[in-house]
Tab-separated table of N, CA, C and O and ligand atoms in Angstrom:
chain	number	residue	atom	x	y	z
A	1	MET	N	-7.503	10.149	11.550
A	1	MET	CA	-6.161	10.739	12.245
A	1	MET	C	-5.539	12.074	12.157
A	1	MET	O	-4.948	12.216	10.051
A	2	ASN	N	-5.329	12.966	12.172
A	2	ASN	CA	-4.987	14.510	11.572
A	2	ASN	C	-3.491	14.500	11.661
A	2	ASN	O	-3.037	15.198	10.273
A	3	ASP	N	-3.015	14.008	12.033
A	3	ASP	CA	-0.821	13.562	11.823
A	3	ASP	C	-0.967	12.971	10.794
A	3	ASP	O	0.443	12.206	11.031
A	4	CYS	N	-1.457	11.382	10.294
A	4	CYS	CA	-1.196	10.530	9.488
A	4	CYS	C	-0.702	11.115	8.137
A	4	CYS	O	-2.599	10.994	7.146
A	5	ILE	N	0.260	10.849	7.913
A	5	ILE	CA	0.665	11.785	6.158
A	5	ILE	C	-0.677	10.359	5.428
A	5	ILE	O	-0.974	11.292	4.317
A	6	PHE	N	-0.673	9.350	5.290
A	6	PHE	CA	-1.709	8.670	5.158
A	6	PHE	C	-3.191	8.854	4.221
A	6	PHE	O	-3.753	9.088	3.215
A	7	CYS	N	-3.566	9.497	5.449
A	7	CYS	CA	-4.737	9.557	5.750
A	7	CYS	C	-5.560	11.390	5.032
A	7	CYS	O	-5.923	11.907	4.470
A	8	LYS	N	-3.678	12.222	4.890
A	8	LYS	CA	-3.777	13.337	4.397
A	8	LYS	C	-3.455	12.995	2.481
A	8	LYS	O	-4.218	13.580	1.856
A	9	ILE	N	-3.015	11.981	2.611
A	9	ILE	CA	-3.581	11.716	0.799
A	9	ILE	C	-4.359	11.336	0.577
A	9	ILE	O	-4.888	11.450	-0.565
A	10	ILE	N	-5.682	10.303	1.380
A	10	ILE	CA	-6.904	10.297	1.254
A	10	ILE	C	-7.452	11.762	0.993
A	10	ILE	O	-8.426	12.081	-0.380
A	11	ALA	N	-7.103	12.503	1.844
A	11	ALA	CA	-8.082	13.681	1.846
A	11	ALA	C	-7.869	14.036	1.153
A	11	ALA	O	-8.934	15.485	0.653
A	12	GLY	N	-6.755	14.488	-0.149
A	12	GLY	CA	-6.015	15.543	-0.605
A	12	GLY	C	-5.224	16.583	-0.908
A	12	GLY	O	-5.024	17.475	-0.678
A	13	GLU	N	-4.932	15.807	0.620
A	13	GLU	CA	-4.218	17.359	0.845
A	13	GLU	C	-2.770	17.321	1.028
A	13	GLU	O	-2.102	18.127	1.449
A	14	ILE	N	-2.196	15.727	0.887
A	14	ILE	CA	-0.890	15.938	0.246
A	14	ILE	C	-0.959	15.878	-0.680
A	14	ILE	O	-2.076	14.207	-1.053
A	15	PRO	N	-0.492	16.042	-2.365
A	15	PRO	CA	-0.650	15.146	-3.435
A	15	PRO	C	0.846	13.916	-3.186
A	15	PRO	O	1.145	13.356	-2.584
A	16	SER	N	-0.054	12.513	-3.820
A	16	SER	CA	0.379	11.447	-4.754
A	16	SER	C	-0.145	10.980	-6.676
A	16	SER	O	-0.585	11.680	-6.931
A	17	LYS	N	0.907	10.068	-6.757
A	17	LYS	CA	0.494	9.978	-8.049
A	17	LYS	C	-0.814	8.614	-7.795
A	17	LYS	O	-0.054	7.007	-7.251
A	18	LYS	N	-1.778	9.327	-7.442
A	18	LYS	CA	-2.082	7.861	-7.552
A	18	LYS	C	-3.027	7.258	-9.212
A	18	LYS	O	-2.827	7.710	-10.107
A	19	LEU	N	-2.566	6.053	-8.606
A	19	LEU	CA	-2.624	4.819	-9.662
A	19	LEU	C	-4.600	4.347	-9.607
A	19	LEU	O	-5.554	4.603	-10.358
A	20	TYR	N	-5.212	4.527	-8.307
A	20	TYR	CA	-6.891	3.746	-8.590
A	20	TYR	C	-7.338	4.072	-7.270
A	20	TYR	O	-6.624	3.937	-6.442
A	21	GLU	N	-8.882	3.933	-7.043
A	21	GLU	CA	-9.266	4.472	-5.900
A	21	GLU	C	-10.605	4.126	-6.069
A	21	GLU	O	-11.078	3.931	-6.678
A	22	ASP	N	-11.063	3.674	-5.057
A	22	ASP	CA	-12.529	3.585	-4.763
A	22	ASP	C	-13.228	4.003	-2.965
A	22	ASP	O	-12.382	4.210	-2.922
A	23	GLU	N	-14.018	3.616	-3.267
A	23	GLU	CA	-14.613	3.867	-1.664
A	23	GLU	C	-14.102	3.209	-0.856
A	23	GLU	O	-14.146	3.013	0.218
A	24	LEU	N	-13.181	2.246	-0.778
A	24	LEU	CA	-12.665	1.128	0.498
A	24	LEU	C	-10.839	1.789	0.400
A	24	LEU	O	-10.467	0.720	1.726
A	25	CYS	N	-10.460	2.162	-0.439
A	25	CYS	CA	-8.782	1.986	-0.875
A	25	CYS	C	-7.965	2.798	-1.708
A	25	CYS	O	-9.296	2.909	-2.477
A	26	LEU	N	-7.606	2.993	-1.763
A	26	LEU	CA	-6.628	4.555	-2.627
A	26	LEU	C	-4.816	3.429	-3.141
A	26	LEU	O	-4.335	2.671	-1.957
A	27	ALA	N	-4.918	3.734	-3.991
A	27	ALA	CA	-3.239	2.988	-4.506
A	27	ALA	C	-2.590	3.958	-4.712
A	27	ALA	O	-2.889	4.935	-5.905
A	28	PHE	N	-1.128	4.134	-4.581
A	28	PHE	CA	-0.602	5.268	-5.284
A	28	PHE	C	1.015	5.039	-5.688
A	28	PHE	O	1.337	4.016	-4.794
A	29	TYR	N	2.004	5.917	-5.927
A	29	TYR	CA	3.043	5.645	-5.794
A	29	TYR	C	3.992	6.257	-5.013
A	29	TYR	O	3.682	7.195	-4.240
A	30	ASP	N	4.354	4.449	-5.061
A	30	ASP	CA	5.944	5.767	-3.596
A	30	ASP	C	6.825	6.106	-4.480
A	30	ASP	O	6.879	6.283	-5.200
A	31	ILE	N	6.627	7.409	-3.566
A	31	ILE	CA	7.712	8.516	-3.915
A	31	ILE	C	9.231	8.007	-3.099
A	31	ILE	O	9.628	8.884	-4.009
A	32	GLN	N	9.837	7.572	-3.239
A	32	GLN	CA	11.481	6.079	-2.708
A	32	GLN	C	10.751	4.859	-3.715
A	32	GLN	O	11.130	4.206	-2.423
A	33	PRO	N	10.614	4.867	-5.152
A	33	PRO	CA	10.418	3.290	-4.960
A	33	PRO	C	12.011	2.411	-4.899
A	33	PRO	O	13.506	2.616	-4.999
A	34	LEU	N	11.704	1.252	-4.559
A	34	LEU	CA	13.063	0.453	-4.725
A	34	LEU	C	12.546	-0.779	-5.156
A	34	LEU	O	13.068	-1.724	-5.229
A	35	ALA	N	12.259	-0.889	-6.787
A	35	ALA	CA	11.613	-1.434	-7.915
A	35	ALA	C	11.792	-0.773	-9.077
A	35	ALA	O	10.727	0.698	-8.401
A	36	PRO	N	11.493	-1.189	-9.750
A	36	PRO	CA	11.428	-0.254	-10.955
A	36	PRO	C	9.364	-0.471	-11.204
A	36	PRO	O	9.728	0.662	-11.290
A	37	GLN	N	9.133	-1.451	-10.882
A	37	GLN	CA	7.918	-0.476	-10.303
A	37	GLN	C	7.159	-0.408	-9.283
A	37	GLN	O	7.657	-2.028	-8.487
A	38	HIS	N	6.971	-0.006	-8.051
A	38	HIS	CA	6.376	0.046	-6.673
A	38	HIS	C	5.414	1.243	-6.490
A	38	HIS	O	5.241	2.063	-6.289
A	39	PHE	N	4.419	0.426	-6.707
A	39	PHE	CA	3.615	1.132	-5.769
A	39	PHE	C	2.751	0.643	-4.179
A	39	PHE	O	3.092	-0.461	-3.732
A	40	LEU	N	1.566	1.765	-3.584
A	40	LEU	CA	1.227	1.366	-2.123
A	40	LEU	C	-0.412	0.864	-2.677
A	40	LEU	O	-0.608	2.170	-2.999
A	41	VAL	N	-1.045	0.180	-1.868
A	41	VAL	CA	-2.042	0.224	-0.899
A	41	VAL	C	-3.245	0.390	-0.188
A	41	VAL	O	-2.498	-0.368	0.769
A	42	ILE	N	-3.464	1.214	-0.043
A	42	ILE	CA	-4.054	1.703	1.733
A	42	ILE	C	-6.082	1.798	1.815
A	42	ILE	O	-6.488	1.995	0.491
A	43	PRO	N	-6.080	0.742	2.484
A	43	PRO	CA	-7.367	1.159	3.644
A	43	PRO	C	-8.160	2.383	3.520
A	43	PRO	O	-6.763	3.082	4.318
A	44	LYS	N	-9.178	3.195	2.660
A	44	LYS	CA	-9.478	4.466	3.304
A	44	LYS	C	-9.975	4.708	4.185
A	44	LYS	O	-9.803	5.658	6.178
A	45	GLU	N	-10.195	3.228	5.455
A	45	GLU	CA	-9.854	3.618	7.624
A	45	GLU	C	-8.743	3.221	7.429
A	45	GLU	O	-7.921	2.923	7.190
A	46	HIS	N	-8.318	4.274	8.980
A	46	HIS	CA	-7.637	3.874	9.622
A	46	HIS	C	-7.237	3.182	10.469
A	46	HIS	O	-7.850	3.105	11.558
A	47	LEU	N	-6.112	1.795	9.956
A	47	LEU	CA	-5.853	0.929	10.900
A	47	LEU	C	-4.096	1.147	11.104
A	47	LEU	O	-3.423	1.684	9.939
A	48	THR	N	-4.081	1.312	11.950
A	48	THR	CA	-2.246	1.090	12.467
A	48	THR	C	-1.122	0.682	11.902
A	48	THR	O	-0.147	0.275	10.769
A	49	GLY	N	-1.599	-0.488	12.051
A	49	GLY	CA	-1.014	-1.754	10.895
A	49	GLY	C	-1.449	-2.591	10.790
A	49	GLY	O	-2.721	-2.984	10.811
A	50	ALA	N	-0.786	-4.012	9.819
A	50	ALA	CA	-1.882	-5.872	10.446
A	50	ALA	C	-1.766	-5.684	11.518
A	50	ALA	O	-2.895	-6.491	11.896
A	51	ASN	N	-1.361	-5.630	12.596
A	51	ASN	CA	-1.631	-6.553	13.743
A	51	ASN	C	-3.061	-5.389	14.648
A	51	ASN	O	-3.825	-6.387	15.414
A	52	LYS	N	-3.674	-4.737	13.654
A	52	LYS	CA	-4.365	-4.408	14.296
A	52	LYS	C	-6.057	-4.610	12.664
A	52	LYS	O	-7.016	-4.778	13.116
A	53	ILE	N	-6.015	-5.788	12.358
A	53	ILE	CA	-6.397	-6.281	11.406
A	53	ILE	C	-7.452	-7.215	12.132
A	53	ILE	O	-6.690	-8.182	12.703
A	54	ASP	N	-9.040	-7.470	11.950
A	54	ASP	CA	-9.923	-8.803	12.746
A	54	ASP	C	-10.974	-8.474	12.450
A	54	ASP	O	-11.023	-8.325	11.031
A	55	ALA	N	-11.945	-8.816	12.508
A	55	ALA	CA	-13.202	-10.427	11.890
A	55	ALA	C	-13.884	-8.886	11.469
A	55	ALA	O	-14.603	-8.745	10.404
A	56	ASN	N	-13.775	-7.965	12.354
A	56	ASN	CA	-14.702	-6.811	12.169
A	56	ASN	C	-13.925	-5.897	10.458
A	56	ASN	O	-15.087	-5.428	9.781
A	57	ASN	N	-12.851	-5.912	10.241
A	57	ASN	CA	-11.492	-5.147	8.892
A	57	ASN	C	-11.503	-5.760	8.730
A	57	ASN	O	-11.449	-5.556	7.137
A	58	ALA	N	-11.708	-7.322	7.850
A	58	ALA	CA	-10.464	-8.283	7.762
A	58	ALA	C	-10.894	-8.369	6.124
A	58	ALA	O	-10.005	-8.544	5.452
A	59	ALA	N	-12.466	-7.758	5.756
A	59	ALA	CA	-12.886	-8.241	4.360
A	59	ALA	C	-11.725	-6.300	3.780
A	59	ALA	O	-11.677	-6.911	2.439
A	60	VAL	N	-11.305	-5.256	4.249
A	60	VAL	CA	-11.189	-4.991	3.356
A	60	VAL	C	-9.183	-5.451	3.090
A	60	VAL	O	-8.778	-5.120	1.592
A	61	VAL	N	-8.677	-6.433	3.356
A	61	VAL	CA	-7.530	-7.158	3.069
A	61	VAL	C	-7.971	-7.821	1.706
A	61	VAL	O	-7.262	-7.802	0.938
A	62	GLY	N	-9.156	-8.459	1.633
A	62	GLY	CA	-9.211	-9.879	0.725
A	62	GLY	C	-9.290	-8.112	-0.542
A	62	GLY	O	-8.722	-8.399	-1.636
A	63	HIS	N	-10.805	-7.558	-0.638
A	63	HIS	CA	-10.528	-6.455	-1.775
A	63	HIS	C	-9.857	-5.989	-1.691
A	63	HIS	O	-8.955	-5.315	-3.580
A	64	ILE	N	-8.835	-6.179	-1.362
A	64	ILE	CA	-6.991	-4.318	-1.050
A	64	ILE	C	-6.436	-5.415	-2.109
A	64	ILE	O	-5.796	-5.746	-3.274
A	65	PHE	N	-6.476	-7.427	-1.360
A	65	PHE	CA	-5.563	-7.812	-3.074
A	65	PHE	C	-6.164	-8.211	-4.266
A	65	PHE	O	-5.683	-8.806	-5.242
A	66	ALA	N	-7.343	-8.271	-4.251
A	66	ALA	CA	-8.281	-8.202	-5.193
A	66	ALA	C	-8.182	-7.446	-6.291
A	66	ALA	O	-7.407	-6.773	-7.732
A	67	VAL	N	-7.180	-5.763	-5.968
A	67	VAL	CA	-6.987	-4.656	-6.657
A	67	VAL	C	-5.862	-4.783	-6.905
A	67	VAL	O	-6.007	-4.186	-8.069
A	68	ILE	N	-4.715	-5.662	-6.359
A	68	ILE	CA	-3.488	-5.338	-6.317
A	68	ILE	C	-3.082	-6.433	-7.523
A	68	ILE	O	-3.012	-5.943	-9.203
A	69	ALA	N	-4.754	-7.548	-7.780
A	69	ALA	CA	-4.422	-8.688	-9.144
A	69	ALA	C	-4.646	-7.511	-10.525
A	69	ALA	O	-4.352	-8.465	-11.840
A	70	LYS	N	-5.463	-6.731	-9.885
A	70	LYS	CA	-6.126	-5.876	-11.140
A	70	LYS	C	-4.978	-5.135	-11.823
A	70	LYS	O	-4.667	-4.920	-12.386
A	71	LEU	N	-4.636	-4.262	-10.408
A	71	LEU	CA	-3.769	-3.542	-11.817
A	71	LEU	C	-2.447	-4.012	-11.446
A	71	LEU	O	-1.959	-3.243	-12.771
A	72	THR	N	-1.799	-4.745	-11.047
A	72	THR	CA	-0.316	-5.493	-12.315
A	72	THR	C	-0.780	-5.957	-13.614
A	72	THR	O	0.125	-5.998	-14.014
A	73	ALA	N	-2.657	-6.671	-13.407
A	73	ALA	CA	-2.310	-6.568	-14.638
A	73	ALA	C	-2.318	-5.512	-15.938
A	73	ALA	O	-2.319	-5.475	-16.321
A	74	GLN	N	-3.344	-5.167	-15.625
A	74	GLN	CA	-3.506	-3.326	-15.885
A	74	GLN	C	-1.563	-3.162	-16.446
A	74	GLN	O	-1.267	-2.428	-17.442
A	75	LEU	N	-0.648	-3.285	-15.477
A	75	LEU	CA	1.158	-2.610	-15.538
A	75	LEU	C	1.845	-3.827	-16.412
A	75	LEU	O	2.709	-3.470	-16.292
A	76	ASN	N	0.397	-4.987	-16.287
A	76	ASN	CA	1.660	-5.818	-17.209
A	76	ASN	C	3.156	-6.072	-16.209
A	76	ASN	O	3.594	-6.839	-16.996
A	77	PHE	N	2.671	-6.697	-15.561
A	77	PHE	CA	3.459	-7.190	-14.353
A	77	PHE	C	3.152	-8.602	-14.528
A	77	PHE	O	2.891	-9.292	-13.085
A	78	SER	N	4.201	-8.837	-15.905
A	78	SER	CA	3.143	-10.091	-15.948
A	78	SER	C	4.576	-11.636	-16.018
A	78	SER	O	3.907	-12.455	-15.578
A	79	ASP	N	5.495	-10.870	-14.825
A	79	ASP	CA	6.343	-11.599	-14.397
A	79	ASP	C	6.304	-12.043	-13.112
A	79	ASP	O	7.500	-12.451	-12.403
A	80	GLY	N	5.392	-11.238	-12.586
A	80	GLY	CA	5.426	-11.781	-10.886
A	80	GLY	C	4.999	-10.160	-9.978
A	80	GLY	O	6.228	-9.302	-10.931
A	81	TYR	N	5.353	-10.402	-9.212
A	81	TYR	CA	5.499	-8.818	-8.007
A	81	TYR	C	4.868	-9.615	-6.726
A	81	TYR	O	5.117	-10.623	-6.043
A	82	ARG	N	5.708	-9.065	-6.023
A	82	ARG	CA	5.610	-9.187	-4.577
A	82	ARG	C	5.020	-7.935	-3.450
A	82	ARG	O	4.948	-7.554	-3.613
A	83	VAL	N	3.955	-9.072	-2.798
A	83	VAL	CA	3.384	-8.035	-2.435
A	83	VAL	C	3.544	-7.822	-0.402
A	83	VAL	O	3.587	-8.820	0.424
A	84	VAL	N	3.967	-6.984	-0.088
A	84	VAL	CA	5.387	-6.876	1.331
A	84	VAL	C	4.588	-5.433	2.375
A	84	VAL	O	3.475	-4.720	1.480
A	85	THR	N	4.171	-5.761	3.801
A	85	THR	CA	3.386	-5.206	4.788
A	85	THR	C	4.909	-5.108	5.900
A	85	THR	O	4.054	-6.411	6.385
A	86	ASN	N	4.895	-4.539	6.293
A	86	ASN	CA	5.563	-3.468	8.028
A	86	ASN	C	4.747	-3.955	7.803
A	86	ASN	O	4.093	-2.408	8.708
A	87	CYS	N	4.810	-4.440	9.577
A	87	CYS	CA	4.040	-4.329	11.099
A	87	CYS	C	5.065	-4.087	12.544
A	87	CYS	O	5.511	-4.849	12.699
A	88	GLY	N	4.845	-2.684	12.704
A	88	GLY	CA	6.262	-2.602	13.640
A	88	GLY	C	7.418	-2.078	13.880
A	88	GLY	O	7.596	-2.482	12.447
A	89	GLU	N	8.164	-2.170	14.805
A	89	GLU	CA	9.365	-1.109	14.504
A	89	GLU	C	10.528	-2.314	14.070
A	89	GLU	O	11.378	-1.727	13.614
A	90	ASP	N	10.550	-3.464	14.613
A	90	ASP	CA	11.133	-5.015	14.296
A	90	ASP	C	11.517	-4.762	12.067
A	90	ASP	O	12.213	-5.186	11.406
A	91	ALA	N	9.988	-4.552	11.384
A	91	ALA	CA	10.027	-4.294	10.286
A	91	ALA	C	10.510	-3.169	9.397
A	91	ALA	O	10.466	-3.055	8.520
A	92	GLY	N	10.417	-2.395	10.772
A	92	GLY	CA	10.317	-0.289	10.229
A	92	GLY	C	9.541	0.038	8.907
A	92	GLY	O	9.866	0.979	8.844
A	93	GLN	N	8.363	-0.026	10.170
A	93	GLN	CA	7.329	0.283	9.441
A	93	GLN	C	7.794	1.722	9.718
A	93	GLN	O	8.230	2.598	10.868
A	94	THR	N	7.534	3.168	8.297
A	94	THR	CA	8.231	4.404	8.477
A	94	THR	C	6.201	5.963	8.530
A	94	THR	O	6.774	5.882	9.986
A	95	VAL	N	5.507	4.413	8.174
A	95	VAL	CA	3.739	5.292	8.661
A	95	VAL	C	3.118	4.847	8.937
A	95	VAL	O	2.494	3.182	8.857
A	96	LYS	N	2.743	5.267	9.820
A	96	LYS	CA	1.552	3.947	11.539
A	96	LYS	C	0.333	4.107	10.225
A	96	LYS	O	-1.321	4.365	11.573
A	97	HIS	N	0.276	4.014	8.955
A	97	HIS	CA	-1.685	3.686	8.238
A	97	HIS	C	-1.024	2.780	7.541
A	97	HIS	O	-0.278	2.227	6.811
A	98	LEU	N	-1.930	1.042	8.260
A	98	LEU	CA	-1.721	0.131	7.141
A	98	LEU	C	-1.347	0.326	5.918
A	98	LEU	O	-2.638	0.707	5.059
A	99	HIS	N	-0.858	-0.428	5.669
A	99	HIS	CA	-0.345	-0.032	3.723
A	99	HIS	C	0.889	-1.438	3.032
A	99	HIS	O	1.751	-1.882	3.818
A	100	PHE	N	0.036	-2.022	2.252
A	100	PHE	CA	0.441	-2.523	1.179
A	100	PHE	C	1.489	-2.497	0.132
A	100	PHE	O	1.345	-2.039	-0.908
A	101	HIS	N	2.619	-2.124	0.154
A	101	HIS	CA	3.487	-2.589	-0.834
A	101	HIS	C	4.367	-3.133	-2.075
A	101	HIS	O	3.718	-4.404	-2.261
A	102	VAL	N	3.355	-2.847	-3.187
A	102	VAL	CA	3.415	-3.666	-4.306
A	102	VAL	C	4.152	-3.744	-5.194
A	102	VAL	O	4.802	-3.006	-5.954
A	103	LEU	N	5.370	-4.434	-5.098
A	103	LEU	CA	6.795	-4.736	-6.151
A	103	LEU	C	7.207	-5.206	-6.804
A	103	LEU	O	6.515	-6.668	-6.888
A	104	GLY	N	7.745	-4.648	-8.423
A	104	GLY	CA	7.958	-5.155	-8.822
A	104	GLY	C	8.508	-4.804	-10.657
A	104	GLY	O	9.006	-3.846	-10.035
A	105	GLY	N	9.194	-6.040	-11.809
A	105	GLY	CA	9.595	-5.182	-12.752
A	105	GLY	C	10.784	-5.818	-12.915
A	105	GLY	O	11.732	-5.027	-13.675
A	106	LYS	N	11.529	-6.356	-12.210
A	106	LYS	CA	12.927	-7.144	-11.735
A	106	LYS	C	12.777	-7.985	-10.865
A	106	LYS	O	11.567	-8.551	-10.527
A	107	GLN	N	14.064	-8.841	-11.432
A	107	GLN	CA	13.541	-10.361	-10.479
A	107	GLN	C	14.136	-9.729	-9.138
A	107	GLN	O	15.454	-8.664	-8.420
A	108	LEU	N	13.286	-9.834	-7.958
A	108	LEU	CA	13.797	-9.220	-6.621
A	108	LEU	C	14.521	-9.711	-5.980
A	108	LEU	O	14.032	-11.550	-5.749
A	109	GLY	N	15.016	-10.009	-4.782
A	109	GLY	CA	16.080	-10.298	-4.120
A	109	GLY	C	15.157	-11.333	-3.239
A	109	GLY	O	13.832	-11.427	-3.622
A	110	SER	N	15.583	-12.975	-2.502
A	110	SER	CA	15.198	-13.757	-1.517
A	110	SER	C	15.261	-12.474	-0.305
A	110	SER	O	16.514	-11.587	-0.262
A	111	PHE	N	14.447	-13.304	0.869
A	111	PHE	CA	14.371	-12.313	1.967
A	111	PHE	C	14.695	-13.222	3.287
A	111	PHE	O	13.693	-14.245	2.697
A	112	ASN	N	15.139	-13.015	3.970
A	112	ASN	CA	15.244	-13.711	5.072
A	112	ASN	C	15.288	-13.101	6.961
A	112	ASN	O	15.202	-11.792	6.565
B	1	AMP	P1	6.939	1.352	5.907
B	1	AMP	O1	8.575	2.140	5.841
B	1	AMP	O2	6.349	0.525	5.048
B	1	AMP	O3	6.169	1.810	6.583
B	1	AMP	O4	6.427	1.825	4.485
B	1	AMP	C1	6.235	4.072	3.726
B	1	AMP	C2	6.339	3.715	2.477
B	1	AMP	O5	6.137	5.566	2.581
B	1	AMP	C3	7.935	4.248	2.081
B	1	AMP	O6	8.141	3.756	1.120
B	1	AMP	C4	8.179	5.362	2.193
B	1	AMP	O7	8.408	5.824	0.908
B	1	AMP	C5	6.128	5.774	1.223
B	1	AMP	N1	5.830	7.716	1.139
B	1	AMP	C6	6.422	8.175	2.204
B	1	AMP	N2	5.294	9.119	2.079
B	1	AMP	C7	5.172	9.484	1.256
B	1	AMP	C8	4.414	9.868	-0.086
B	1	AMP	N3	4.150	11.168	0.620
B	1	AMP	N4	3.710	9.808	-0.919
B	1	AMP	C9	4.510	8.059	-1.701
B	1	AMP	N5	4.585	7.056	-0.608
B	1	AMP	C10	4.802	7.834	0.263
B	2	ZN	ZN1	-3.637	7.739	8.664
């Protein structure tokens, strides 16, 4: 995906504040944090959003949640965290590469 900003981050063409990387995913800090702790985890495979998860590619989602559990423990998110993925226009998705926001470091408001 030539014009995808997150694919460019994976390729190292755009700098990021990287937290973690393996063969399947990359974690890096969000450039506009919405909480004291806010990072993103993305699959290296370009999927445009959560609506493109299917039986063939779903394993990466479980892997990403395991990575999130490890990273939040390392970063001392001791009072909890929230994982969010925005999918499509109504959810306000701005980057069309599947990503999971991980937010913590404060009492997060309820949402509805
Ligand atoms: P969403 O609105 O759910 O699509 O989230 C996209 C997120 O990507 C936003 O929170 C942005 O701040 C973040 N973002 C966009 N460009 C970059 C970048 N170059 N490095 C880090 N985070 C970014
Ligand atoms: Zn991409």
